[in-house]
Amino acid sequence: MLIRRELPADAAAVRAVTAAAFAGAPYSAPPVEPDGAPGEATLVGLLRADPCWIPELAFVACTGGDVVGHVVCTRARVGDAPALVLGPLSVHPEQQGSGVGSALVHTVLGAADALREPLVVLVGDPAYYSRFGFVPAPELGVEPDDPALARFFQVRPLAAYEPSLRGRFESPAPFAVLEAMAARHGV
């Protein structure tokens, strides 16, 4: 397996892997485009087109030249301070459980740390993400932007983290755009 930065030519493969990874998952976002792909596939495209996108924090995992996984961190905020949000993390179903997801998370966290980012936020399964140093967000004084997701709302402090970095999390605009698209589709 090779992990490298995402290239513009990877966009279609990333969409396909993201759609496959989230297809039928009980926690996936509803489809909002005619192809019926889960909302996470749409979200990656919306993030890529937004100023929140940080090319240095978008990675693909490849085996045999094929994209089999993807991860991205984009610009978010906690209170008045910059932070990152991790996700979507996508691994093709045929590769799930083989370490691709773990390798992608380690890679993006290392890259974020090298860029002197202070904090990474995500919504995900605590049993999975705790192995990467994620802790419940309230432990560090970070409030979710959606209280309904509080149980899954986690943070990972990096080397540049300062304990004064506290407050309400603000996700990048594409997350709200996806919600609005879903509402228009009645889902």
Tab-separated table of C-alpha atoms in Angstrom:
chain	number	residue	atom	x	y	z
A	1	MET	CA	0.000	0.000	0.000
A	2	LEU	CA	1.167	3.502	-0.849
A	3	ILE	CA	-0.186	6.617	0.836
A	4	ARG	CA	0.283	9.885	-0.996
A	5	ARG	CA	-1.287	13.297	-1.323
A	6	GLU	CA	-4.466	13.456	-3.329
A	7	LEU	CA	-3.996	14.739	-6.877
A	8	PRO	CA	-6.660	16.496	-8.995
A	9	ALA	CA	-6.835	13.394	-11.203
A	10	ASP	CA	-7.903	11.335	-8.160
A	11	ALA	CA	-11.260	13.103	-7.685
A	12	ALA	CA	-13.418	10.505	-9.490
A	13	ALA	CA	-11.681	7.572	-7.775
A	14	VAL	CA	-12.031	9.276	-4.381
A	15	ARG	CA	-15.749	9.784	-5.008
A	16	ALA	CA	-16.160	6.120	-5.967
A	17	VAL	CA	-14.270	4.874	-2.891
A	18	THR	CA	-16.212	7.217	-0.595
A	19	ALA	CA	-19.532	6.123	-2.105
A	20	ALA	CA	-18.616	2.445	-1.722
A	21	ALA	CA	-17.338	2.923	1.833
A	22	PHE	CA	-20.534	4.581	3.056
A	23	ALA	CA	-23.095	2.672	0.945
A	24	GLY	CA	-25.631	1.064	3.245
A	25	ALA	CA	-23.910	2.208	6.435
A	26	PRO	CA	-26.494	3.108	9.093
A	27	TYR	CA	-24.655	6.354	9.892
A	28	SER	CA	-24.111	7.553	6.319
A	29	ALA	CA	-25.541	10.814	5.054
A	30	PRO	CA	-28.508	10.442	2.704
A	31	PRO	CA	-27.936	10.700	-1.053
A	32	VAL	CA	-28.481	14.174	-2.513
A	33	GLU	CA	-27.336	13.651	-6.094
A	34	PRO	CA	-28.959	11.718	-8.952
A	35	ASP	CA	-26.375	8.906	-8.842
A	36	GLY	CA	-27.632	7.941	-5.368
A	37	ALA	CA	-24.181	8.045	-3.788
A	38	PRO	CA	-24.148	8.554	-0.016
A	39	GLY	CA	-23.887	12.187	1.058
A	40	GLU	CA	-20.271	11.730	2.148
A	41	ALA	CA	-19.279	11.365	-1.520
A	42	THR	CA	-20.960	14.693	-2.239
A	43	LEU	CA	-19.389	16.238	0.853
A	44	VAL	CA	-15.836	15.493	-0.316
A	45	GLY	CA	-16.526	17.351	-3.560
A	46	LEU	CA	-18.084	20.282	-1.718
A	47	LEU	CA	-15.098	20.462	0.630
A	48	ARG	CA	-12.629	20.281	-2.267
A	49	ALA	CA	-14.330	23.283	-3.932
A	50	ASP	CA	-14.365	25.384	-0.740
A	51	PRO	CA	-11.643	27.620	0.751
A	52	CYS	CA	-11.597	25.269	3.786
A	53	TRP	CA	-9.760	22.676	1.671
A	54	ILE	CA	-6.102	22.190	2.601
A	55	PRO	CA	-4.393	20.212	-0.194
A	56	GLU	CA	-1.551	19.200	2.147
A	57	LEU	CA	-4.109	17.368	4.302
A	58	ALA	CA	-5.870	15.255	1.652
A	59	PHE	CA	-4.441	11.760	1.192
A	60	VAL	CA	-5.226	8.624	-0.777
A	61	ALA	CA	-4.175	5.051	-0.128
A	62	CYS	CA	-3.349	3.056	-3.252
A	63	THR	CA	-2.779	-0.626	-3.917
A	64	GLY	CA	-1.686	-1.721	-7.359
A	65	GLY	CA	-2.205	1.822	-8.600
A	66	ASP	CA	-5.867	1.901	-7.536
A	67	VAL	CA	-7.238	4.306	-4.940
A	68	VAL	CA	-8.628	2.207	-2.075
A	69	GLY	CA	-8.865	4.819	0.667
A	70	HIS	CA	-9.081	8.552	1.307
A	71	VAL	CA	-8.882	10.952	4.228
A	72	VAL	CA	-9.027	14.708	4.512
A	73	CYS	CA	-8.753	17.375	7.171
A	74	THR	CA	-10.271	20.758	6.382
A	75	ARG	CA	-10.227	24.145	8.092
A	76	ALA	CA	-12.703	24.586	10.923
A	77	ARG	CA	-12.798	26.734	14.053
A	78	VAL	CA	-13.068	26.303	17.788
A	79	GLY	CA	-14.231	29.598	19.226
A	80	ASP	CA	-12.068	32.212	17.524
A	81	ALA	CA	-9.152	29.858	16.866
A	82	PRO	CA	-8.332	27.757	13.815
A	83	ALA	CA	-8.775	24.010	14.095
A	84	LEU	CA	-9.242	21.097	11.721
A	85	VAL	CA	-12.029	18.631	11.140
A	86	LEU	CA	-11.141	15.111	10.012
A	87	GLY	CA	-13.452	13.424	7.572
A	88	PRO	CA	-14.760	11.768	5.728
A	89	LEU	CA	-12.376	8.843	6.164
A	90	SER	CA	-13.181	6.288	3.478
A	91	VAL	CA	-11.841	2.816	2.810
A	92	HIS	CA	-13.187	0.607	0.026
A	93	PRO	CA	-15.203	-2.258	1.573
A	94	GLU	CA	-12.825	-4.873	0.127
A	95	GLN	CA	-9.952	-3.222	2.039
A	96	GLN	CA	-11.704	-2.497	5.341
A	97	GLY	CA	-10.055	-4.160	8.306
A	98	SER	CA	-6.670	-4.353	6.569
A	99	GLY	CA	-5.086	-1.282	8.203
A	100	VAL	CA	-5.763	1.198	5.390
A	101	GLY	CA	-7.916	3.434	7.584
A	102	SER	CA	-5.403	3.434	10.423
A	103	ALA	CA	-2.564	4.281	8.048
A	104	LEU	CA	-4.559	7.164	6.580
A	105	VAL	CA	-5.444	8.576	10.013
A	106	HIS	CA	-1.833	8.368	11.202
A	107	THR	CA	-0.685	10.069	7.999
A	108	VAL	CA	-3.133	12.970	8.157
A	109	LEU	CA	-2.520	13.541	11.878
A	110	GLY	CA	1.245	13.558	11.304
A	111	ALA	CA	0.882	16.012	8.425
A	112	ALA	CA	-1.399	18.276	10.479
A	113	ASP	CA	1.078	18.215	13.335
A	114	ALA	CA	3.938	19.089	10.936
A	115	LEU	CA	1.880	22.075	9.747
A	116	ARG	CA	1.673	23.202	13.412
A	117	GLU	CA	-2.094	22.783	13.572
A	118	PRO	CA	-3.294	22.721	17.179
A	119	LEU	CA	-6.378	20.511	17.204
A	120	VAL	CA	-8.277	17.990	15.093
A	121	VAL	CA	-12.000	17.458	15.641
A	122	LEU	CA	-14.192	14.652	14.314
A	123	VAL	CA	-17.498	12.898	14.710
A	124	GLY	CA	-16.962	9.154	14.833
A	125	ASP	CA	-16.928	5.953	16.822
A	126	PRO	CA	-14.968	6.534	20.057
A	127	ALA	CA	-13.980	2.851	20.166
A	128	TYR	CA	-12.192	3.276	16.822
A	129	TYR	CA	-10.724	6.775	17.129
A	130	SER	CA	-9.463	6.552	20.727
A	131	ARG	CA	-6.512	4.479	19.428
A	132	PHE	CA	-5.289	7.636	17.642
A	133	GLY	CA	-5.417	9.784	20.771
A	134	PHE	CA	-8.891	11.237	20.253
A	135	VAL	CA	-10.760	12.024	23.474
A	136	PRO	CA	-14.307	13.207	24.170
A	137	ALA	CA	-14.380	16.896	23.213
A	138	PRO	CA	-15.787	18.129	26.559
A	139	GLU	CA	-12.561	16.935	28.236
A	140	LEU	CA	-10.795	19.792	26.418
A	141	GLY	CA	-13.642	22.303	26.601
A	142	VAL	CA	-14.775	21.966	22.989
A	143	GLU	CA	-18.536	22.088	22.396
A	144	PRO	CA	-20.160	20.379	19.397
A	145	ASP	CA	-21.932	22.459	16.784
A	146	ASP	CA	-24.684	19.800	16.795
A	147	PRO	CA	-25.556	18.631	20.347
A	148	ALA	CA	-27.244	15.532	18.901
A	149	LEU	CA	-23.789	14.248	17.944
A	150	ALA	CA	-22.155	14.959	21.318
A	151	ARG	CA	-21.583	11.268	22.109
A	152	PHE	CA	-19.442	10.901	18.969
A	153	PHE	CA	-17.772	14.326	19.084
A	154	GLN	CA	-14.036	13.954	19.738
A	155	VAL	CA	-10.833	15.968	19.619
A	156	ARG	CA	-7.148	15.182	19.184
A	157	PRO	CA	-4.699	17.786	20.498
A	158	LEU	CA	-1.479	18.133	18.501
A	159	ALA	CA	1.912	19.540	19.550
A	160	ALA	CA	0.816	23.161	18.959
A	161	TYR	CA	-2.274	22.743	21.170
A	162	GLU	CA	-2.754	25.230	23.999
A	163	PRO	CA	-5.289	24.547	26.788
A	164	SER	CA	-6.817	27.982	26.179
A	165	LEU	CA	-8.180	26.626	22.867
A	166	ARG	CA	-11.751	26.118	24.025
A	167	GLY	CA	-15.220	26.970	22.824
A	168	ARG	CA	-17.866	26.017	20.336
A	169	PHE	CA	-16.811	24.078	17.247
A	170	GLU	CA	-17.717	25.559	13.880
A	171	SER	CA	-17.590	23.144	10.965
A	172	PRO	CA	-16.691	24.263	7.441
A	173	ALA	CA	-19.548	25.649	5.339
A	174	PRO	CA	-19.839	22.556	3.083
A	175	PHE	CA	-21.248	20.539	5.988
A	176	ALA	CA	-24.200	22.962	6.214
A	177	VAL	CA	-24.509	22.959	2.416
A	178	LEU	CA	-24.880	19.165	2.470
A	179	GLU	CA	-27.553	19.430	5.181
A	180	ALA	CA	-29.447	22.010	3.106
A	181	MET	CA	-29.233	19.771	0.039
A	182	ALA	CA	-30.627	16.868	2.063
A	183	ALA	CA	-33.466	19.035	3.363
A	184	ARG	CA	-34.359	20.046	-0.208
A	185	HIS	CA	-34.522	16.358	-1.114
A	186	GLY	CA	-36.757	15.672	1.867
A	187	VAL	CA	-34.249	13.476	3.698
